[in-house]
XYZ file of C-alpha atoms in Angstrom:
485
model
C -18.331 -5.393 2.244
C -16.851 -8.674 1.014
C -13.938 -9.338 -1.327
C -16.351 -10.268 -4.154
C -18.146 -6.923 -3.812
C -14.856 -5.045 -4.094
C -13.852 -7.183 -7.075
C -17.142 -6.393 -8.835
C -16.662 -2.677 -8.182
C -13.057 -2.797 -9.415
C -13.951 -4.499 -12.689
C -17.117 -2.543 -13.479
C -15.940 0.935 -12.449
C -12.378 0.948 -13.761
C -10.362 0.555 -10.572
C -8.289 -2.466 -11.640
C -8.488 -5.556 -13.839
C -6.293 -8.475 -15.022
C -3.465 -7.725 -17.440
C -3.765 -9.131 -20.991
C -7.182 -10.559 -20.139
C -8.145 -10.946 -23.819
C -5.495 -13.689 -24.200
C -5.706 -17.215 -22.848
C -1.972 -17.361 -22.080
C -2.044 -14.327 -19.782
C -0.076 -15.124 -16.621
C -1.548 -14.791 -13.131
C -0.263 -12.152 -10.734
C -0.289 -9.167 -13.118
C -3.013 -6.548 -12.757
C -3.570 -3.131 -14.270
C -5.091 0.014 -12.811
C -7.895 1.674 -14.722
C -8.718 5.406 -14.602
C -10.418 5.271 -11.185
C -7.608 3.162 -9.738
C -4.841 5.416 -11.059
C -6.560 8.479 -9.606
C -6.976 6.824 -6.202
C -3.374 5.528 -6.222
C -1.958 8.947 -7.067
C -3.957 10.636 -4.313
C -2.916 7.944 -1.835
C 0.738 8.591 -2.682
C 0.284 12.339 -2.341
C -1.136 11.777 1.156
C 1.842 9.480 1.908
C 4.252 12.204 0.842
C 2.474 14.842 2.893
C 2.093 12.797 6.070
C 5.387 10.903 6.110
C 7.982 12.179 3.643
C 7.494 15.947 3.952
C 6.549 15.842 7.606
C 9.887 14.285 8.493
C 11.981 16.234 5.948
C 12.862 13.036 4.104
C 14.341 12.981 0.615
C 12.884 10.970 -2.255
C 14.647 9.176 -5.094
C 13.569 7.160 -8.125
C 15.903 4.207 -8.646
C 16.331 1.698 -11.440
C 14.047 -1.340 -11.593
C 16.852 -3.508 -13.019
C 19.968 -3.859 -10.893
C 23.229 -5.753 -11.140
C 23.838 -9.248 -9.830
C 26.325 -7.874 -7.286
C 23.591 -5.867 -5.547
C 21.562 -8.955 -4.778
C 24.586 -11.062 -3.884
C 25.435 -8.446 -1.269
C 21.830 -8.050 -0.073
C 21.402 -11.808 0.394
C 18.460 -12.121 -1.973
C 20.133 -14.582 -4.336
C 20.900 -16.876 -1.414
C 17.952 -16.349 0.903
C 14.954 -14.842 -0.948
C 13.028 -18.066 -1.390
C 9.694 -19.668 -0.607
C 9.123 -23.324 0.332
C 7.503 -25.376 -2.428
C 6.241 -28.918 -2.807
C 5.690 -30.815 -6.053
C 3.176 -33.578 -6.649
C 4.819 -36.877 -7.643
C 1.817 -37.780 -9.802
C 0.547 -34.706 -11.698
C 3.680 -32.564 -11.138
C 1.670 -29.559 -9.852
C 3.645 -27.191 -7.629
C 2.388 -25.393 -4.520
C 3.703 -23.209 -1.756
C 4.235 -25.577 1.154
C 2.892 -23.223 3.842
C -0.217 -22.431 1.750
C -1.075 -26.064 0.930
C -0.693 -27.033 4.602
C -2.863 -24.115 5.744
C -5.604 -24.929 3.216
C -5.614 -28.633 4.052
C -5.169 -28.585 7.826
C -5.575 -24.949 9.056
C -2.088 -25.309 10.518
C 0.010 -22.135 10.314
C 3.718 -22.649 9.632
C 5.921 -19.618 8.936
C 7.279 -19.637 5.385
C 10.778 -19.241 6.843
C 10.510 -22.478 8.849
C 12.933 -25.302 8.174
C 12.152 -27.573 5.223
C 11.942 -30.602 7.517
C 9.127 -28.919 9.454
C 6.976 -28.741 6.316
C 7.734 -32.357 5.429
C 6.839 -33.455 8.955
C 3.416 -31.767 8.931
C 2.627 -32.982 5.405
C 3.418 -36.538 6.493
C 1.657 -36.419 9.869
C -1.465 -34.693 8.502
C -1.488 -36.815 5.341
C -1.662 -33.754 3.083
C -2.313 -34.700 -0.552
C -2.312 -32.864 -3.877
C -5.697 -31.106 -4.236
C -5.787 -31.860 -7.977
C -5.057 -35.595 -8.111
C -4.653 -36.684 -4.461
C -1.066 -37.695 -5.160
C 1.805 -37.563 -2.687
C 4.327 -34.727 -2.511
C 8.058 -34.726 -3.027
C 10.249 -33.320 -0.249
C 9.944 -29.584 0.317
C 12.402 -27.411 -1.593
C 13.254 -23.731 -1.736
C 12.259 -21.646 -4.770
C 14.073 -18.331 -5.315
C 11.592 -15.635 -6.335
C 13.995 -13.320 -8.174
C 13.233 -12.427 -11.799
C 16.461 -12.710 -13.820
C 16.951 -10.714 -17.026
C 19.734 -10.702 -19.616
C 21.455 -7.393 -20.414
C 22.828 -6.727 -23.906
C 23.619 -9.194 -26.693
C 25.658 -11.400 -24.367
C 22.797 -11.672 -21.884
C 24.788 -10.486 -18.896
C 22.733 -11.498 -15.828
C 20.882 -8.854 -13.843
C 17.648 -8.876 -11.873
C 14.379 -7.051 -11.531
C 14.320 -5.625 -8.035
C 12.247 -7.604 -5.483
C 11.984 -4.474 -3.306
C 12.595 -0.803 -3.976
C 14.986 -0.265 -1.076
C 18.249 -1.646 -2.473
C 18.872 1.405 -4.661
C 18.436 3.543 -1.532
C 21.181 1.548 0.203
C 23.682 1.583 -2.651
C 23.006 5.302 -3.282
C 23.367 6.231 0.388
C 26.980 7.551 0.326
C 26.211 9.887 -2.584
C 22.892 11.006 -1.132
C 24.359 11.745 2.289
C 27.146 13.806 0.723
C 25.242 15.737 -1.949
C 22.166 16.448 0.197
C 24.332 17.460 3.182
C 22.771 14.672 5.193
C 22.429 14.529 8.922
C 21.382 11.523 10.986
C 18.664 10.477 11.304
C 18.005 10.742 7.562
C 14.934 9.305 5.874
C 15.109 8.338 2.195
C 11.890 7.417 0.398
C 11.037 5.775 -2.889
C 7.923 4.571 -4.689
C 7.716 2.275 -7.674
C 7.280 -1.264 -8.892
C 8.924 -4.372 -7.501
C 8.870 -7.879 -8.929
C 8.658 -11.272 -7.265
C 8.162 -14.590 -9.013
C 5.395 -15.700 -6.674
C 4.512 -19.361 -6.805
C 0.782 -18.879 -6.330
C -0.378 -15.278 -6.912
C -4.005 -14.885 -5.922
C -6.845 -12.582 -4.915
C -6.123 -9.768 -7.377
C -4.090 -7.043 -5.616
C -3.334 -9.080 -2.508
C -0.506 -11.240 -3.899
C 1.117 -10.095 -7.128
C 4.202 -10.773 -9.198
C 4.448 -7.102 -10.199
C 3.410 -4.656 -7.513
C 3.796 -1.133 -6.174
C 5.702 -0.262 -3.020
C 6.252 2.931 -1.064
C 9.368 2.384 1.013
C 11.140 4.550 3.539
C 14.588 3.766 4.916
C 15.586 5.833 7.953
C 19.346 5.890 8.573
C 20.223 6.433 12.217
C 22.929 6.330 14.868
C 22.251 3.136 16.880
C 23.589 4.846 20.017
C 20.844 7.492 19.879
C 17.625 5.494 19.516
C 16.128 7.124 22.612
C 17.589 10.563 21.871
C 14.714 11.860 19.757
C 13.220 15.294 20.490
C 10.417 14.879 17.955
C 9.060 11.888 19.873
C 6.972 14.424 21.791
C 4.961 15.001 18.580
C 3.480 11.509 18.682
C 3.891 10.370 22.291
C 0.111 10.596 22.826
C -0.766 8.968 19.487
C -2.619 5.721 20.046
C -1.487 2.559 18.332
C -2.977 -0.901 18.539
C -0.267 -3.431 19.215
C -0.548 -7.173 19.716
C 0.894 -8.377 23.012
C 0.886 -12.171 23.153
C -2.609 -13.007 21.863
C -4.223 -9.712 22.879
C -4.374 -6.444 20.945
C -3.886 -3.460 23.266
C -4.538 0.195 22.487
C -1.588 2.148 23.914
C -0.078 5.540 23.374
C 3.398 5.519 21.878
C 4.758 6.718 25.224
C 3.032 3.912 27.119
C 4.381 1.358 24.619
C 7.954 2.584 25.139
C 7.672 2.943 28.925
C 6.398 -0.640 29.199
C 9.113 -1.869 26.760
C 6.504 -3.304 24.407
C 8.308 -1.190 21.805
C 12.081 -1.155 22.421
C 12.809 2.559 21.971
C 11.484 6.004 21.042
C 12.950 5.821 17.539
C 10.884 2.797 16.490
C 7.800 4.059 18.343
C 7.987 7.419 16.558
C 7.765 5.860 13.110
C 5.031 3.414 14.109
C 3.143 6.416 15.469
C 3.327 8.539 12.328
C 2.430 5.467 10.255
C -0.719 4.961 12.360
C -1.618 8.634 11.945
C -1.235 8.287 8.179
C -3.532 5.271 7.902
C -6.125 6.977 10.105
C -6.347 9.636 7.378
C -6.837 7.077 4.596
C -10.228 6.145 6.044
C -9.243 2.618 7.036
C -11.071 1.492 10.188
C -8.213 1.636 12.694
C -10.256 -0.381 15.194
C -9.472 -3.293 12.861
C -5.728 -2.640 12.810
C -2.756 -3.922 14.775
C 1.022 -3.837 14.903
C 2.209 -7.415 15.325
C 5.758 -8.205 16.384
C 7.146 -11.048 14.312
C 8.780 -14.090 15.814
C 12.253 -15.293 14.936
C 11.000 -17.644 12.213
C 8.599 -15.094 10.705
C 10.777 -12.037 10.207
C 12.884 -11.444 7.115
C 16.482 -12.667 7.097
C 17.809 -9.100 7.316
C 15.599 -7.948 10.207
C 16.746 -7.693 13.803
C 13.309 -6.601 15.064
C 10.170 -6.559 12.898
C 6.566 -5.394 13.196
C 3.854 -5.894 10.602
C 1.067 -3.338 10.362
C -1.970 -5.495 9.651
C -5.614 -4.668 8.984
C -8.558 -7.021 9.238
C -10.485 -7.570 5.997
C -13.010 -10.174 4.882
C -10.054 -12.167 3.522
C -8.446 -12.198 6.980
C -5.677 -10.127 8.537
C -3.770 -8.448 5.732
C -0.210 -7.147 6.074
C -0.029 -3.616 4.630
C 3.352 -2.488 5.957
C 6.508 -4.289 7.060
C 8.418 -2.299 9.685
C 11.910 -3.752 9.989
C 14.871 -2.687 12.092
C 17.552 -3.872 9.656
C 20.504 -2.767 11.863
C 23.673 -2.305 9.723
C 22.989 -5.420 7.639
C 22.508 -3.599 4.342
C 25.181 -0.922 4.493
C 27.642 -3.395 5.980
C 26.955 -5.962 3.257
C 27.200 -3.471 0.393
C 30.330 -1.929 1.894
C 32.009 -5.318 2.114
C 30.978 -6.377 -1.403
C 31.740 -3.073 -3.147
C 34.814 -2.125 -1.082
C 33.286 1.366 -0.781
C 32.947 3.299 2.475
C 29.439 3.609 3.918
C 30.383 5.169 7.252
C 29.367 8.810 7.836
C 30.070 11.432 10.466
C 27.404 12.067 13.097
C 28.753 15.205 14.732
C 32.179 14.004 15.928
C 31.432 10.295 15.691
C 32.137 8.072 12.714
C 29.141 5.768 12.339
C 27.983 2.944 10.082
C 24.277 3.827 10.234
C 21.581 1.398 11.188
C 18.335 1.355 9.203
C 14.676 1.307 10.180
C 12.427 0.431 7.273
C 8.768 1.241 6.571
C 7.917 -0.910 3.546
C 4.352 -0.257 2.390
C 2.327 -2.308 -0.062
C 0.390 0.230 -2.112
C -1.860 -2.287 -3.885
C -2.939 -3.986 -0.650
C -3.529 -0.608 0.964
C -5.783 0.462 -1.902
C -7.739 -2.791 -1.701
C -8.246 -2.297 2.042
C -9.399 1.305 1.598
C -11.956 0.129 -0.955
C -13.255 -2.693 1.248
C -13.491 -0.518 4.359
C -15.177 2.319 2.431
C -17.699 0.396 0.331
C -21.151 0.037 1.863
C -24.650 -0.909 0.789
C -27.368 1.652 1.504
C -30.401 -0.630 1.284
C -32.851 2.088 2.327
C -31.954 4.143 -0.726
C -31.101 1.209 -3.006
C -27.516 2.205 -3.717
C -23.884 1.154 -3.269
C -21.738 3.900 -1.782
C -17.967 4.199 -1.759
C -17.655 6.493 1.267
C -14.020 7.271 0.631
C -12.308 10.342 2.034
C -13.011 13.284 -0.353
C -9.301 13.987 -0.875
C -8.761 10.375 -1.995
C -11.862 10.116 -4.189
C -11.026 9.168 -7.802
C -13.620 11.712 -8.940
C -14.174 14.793 -6.807
C -17.382 15.984 -8.447
C -19.890 15.066 -11.103
C -21.268 17.880 -13.284
C -24.763 17.010 -14.468
C -27.460 18.686 -16.543
C -31.022 17.952 -15.463
C -31.990 17.743 -19.148
C -30.059 18.358 -22.357
C -32.467 20.895 -23.849
C -33.276 24.561 -23.099
C -29.589 25.496 -22.977
C -28.887 23.455 -19.809
C -26.351 21.192 -21.495
C -24.378 24.209 -22.706
C -24.403 25.782 -19.233
C -23.265 22.486 -17.729
C -20.401 22.286 -20.224
C -19.389 25.837 -19.278
C -19.201 24.979 -15.544
C -17.265 21.803 -16.326
C -14.681 23.772 -18.327
C -14.264 26.188 -15.408
C -13.368 23.552 -12.803
C -11.988 20.561 -14.712
C -8.330 21.583 -14.315
C -8.682 22.178 -10.562
C -10.694 19.100 -9.552
C -11.185 15.589 -10.929
C -14.540 16.111 -12.584
C -16.967 13.946 -14.534
C -19.383 15.413 -17.080
C -22.618 13.486 -17.575
C -25.669 14.450 -19.625
C -27.306 11.054 -20.216
C -29.851 9.070 -18.220
C -32.196 9.660 -15.316
C -30.724 12.007 -12.726
C -31.187 9.447 -9.917
C -29.265 6.814 -11.864
C -26.469 9.275 -12.535
C -26.258 10.123 -8.842
C -25.897 6.442 -8.002
C -23.116 5.929 -10.515
C -21.218 8.748 -8.842
C -21.927 7.301 -5.372
C -20.461 3.967 -6.425
C -17.155 5.438 -7.637
C -16.875 7.546 -4.480
C -17.497 11.052 -5.881
C -18.292 13.130 -2.769
C -20.227 15.803 -4.677
C -22.584 16.175 -7.618
C -23.504 19.506 -9.183
C -26.782 19.680 -11.087
C -27.684 22.410 -13.538
C -31.455 22.936 -13.821
C -33.895 25.562 -15.094
C -33.437 27.728 -11.991
C -29.736 28.012 -12.903
C -30.672 30.156 -15.904
C -32.691 32.449 -13.661
C -30.359 33.107 -10.709
C -27.001 31.503 -11.612
C -27.279 28.902 -8.841
C -26.885 25.119 -8.987
C -27.765 22.201 -6.746
C -24.831 20.610 -4.951
C -25.506 17.112 -3.586
C -23.395 15.323 -0.986
C -22.660 11.642 -1.429
C -22.870 10.275 2.095
C -26.189 11.745 3.283
C -27.602 12.818 -0.110
C -28.264 16.312 1.307
C -28.794 18.992 -1.339
C -28.405 22.769 -1.249
C -28.411 25.686 -3.697
C -25.173 27.578 -4.184
C -24.055 30.280 -6.555
C -21.831 29.150 -9.381
C -19.218 31.655 -8.254
C -18.909 29.751 -4.929
C -18.268 26.306 -6.407
C -14.489 26.465 -6.568
C -14.068 27.653 -2.983
C -16.530 25.044 -1.668
C -14.879 22.165 -3.530
C -11.373 23.350 -2.599
C -12.292 23.376 1.078
C -14.104 20.042 1.047
C -11.506 18.088 -0.966
C -8.352 19.549 0.624
C -5.864 17.182 2.224
C -6.024 17.331 6.033
């Protein structure tokens, strides 16, 4: 399905919608999750914890969203976290330089390219302001940090642009109190904030957004000394080599040096296994190694996990080998010790990062799962049952003859165990289709036969197959069908 179809579903079925939309001064780049979106997001995060955090015995923290100026001086964000912008000399409108060039000429220039490169293309391609056709000033850098003032004196601090910095500054305490041993994964979910120049396309580019980040601290001398690599050596990943996407096992990727070592390959492998379970079409996925001008300023080696959507290739996860940049920088700035003992060796750990965009992932799941069933005149969100915002609809065929009361009784029995929706109103076919559209994998219908033999009809979303089951079996059936893999 197309972006517009997903947007229609999101707005009409309570997945997400613009923040403060009743006011004309509402700023772009801020979106809110409705009931269906919150349920899907929470289930997505539970799958993330099961498949990545718990699998690898990682620890999880919940850090502050506002952090001191010193943190971001040490991290390099105050100096380097900037996008290129151009300003119209006539109407004074401001645009991202790489975006305005792409829209006008289809020329792709990395946002980290030199400012003179943007000016050169704008001049050679005669790129003009789309609003008034005016000329542009020279390209400048715009820092995307949100500054806040703390206390009555307005002491400067910043909203975090990524969730990982608290992991880095907390590392010495975490390693000590949790009796850490390298490699050690530390995870965190939560909101990050970036003052984007041109937020657009709902969840795809936001100023306030959700991340799920994992920082794996390791001994750089042991990147190929990884026993658990055998767990994923046969896992297939799709990785872009030059201009071609190849399907390789993790072992083949390491043996051919397409991926530099077992350590990086292991985490790319478990990430691919995770996204396979979200229902995203992995045939439309790729790991793309970033060039020198594309990768972040802190990254030594970087791979983006990208998925093809109707809006183009969308980056869902940034996988960065950050070396000792972060711990070294914070150690130097704070004068604290960040070295730890790895057996008998004193080590300043290196870091491999898996930085996941939750909002973009949710959008992609919706687009890849939404389909039109023209034969049966319905829209179907064929989402994995364990991710479905609503697990089951509980419906009465009619309200009279005691059926509504029996339906209410069944709903009360299962509502605390499964995400359930009670619905008495409207034609039964229309109610089924509402459930299909929000992704509910099952519908239970109470009819006149229920009063006779204590059975109900259970209907499956994807093929609309129906069967009679005893009410006493409902919990075990739903538990089996909606369980995480």
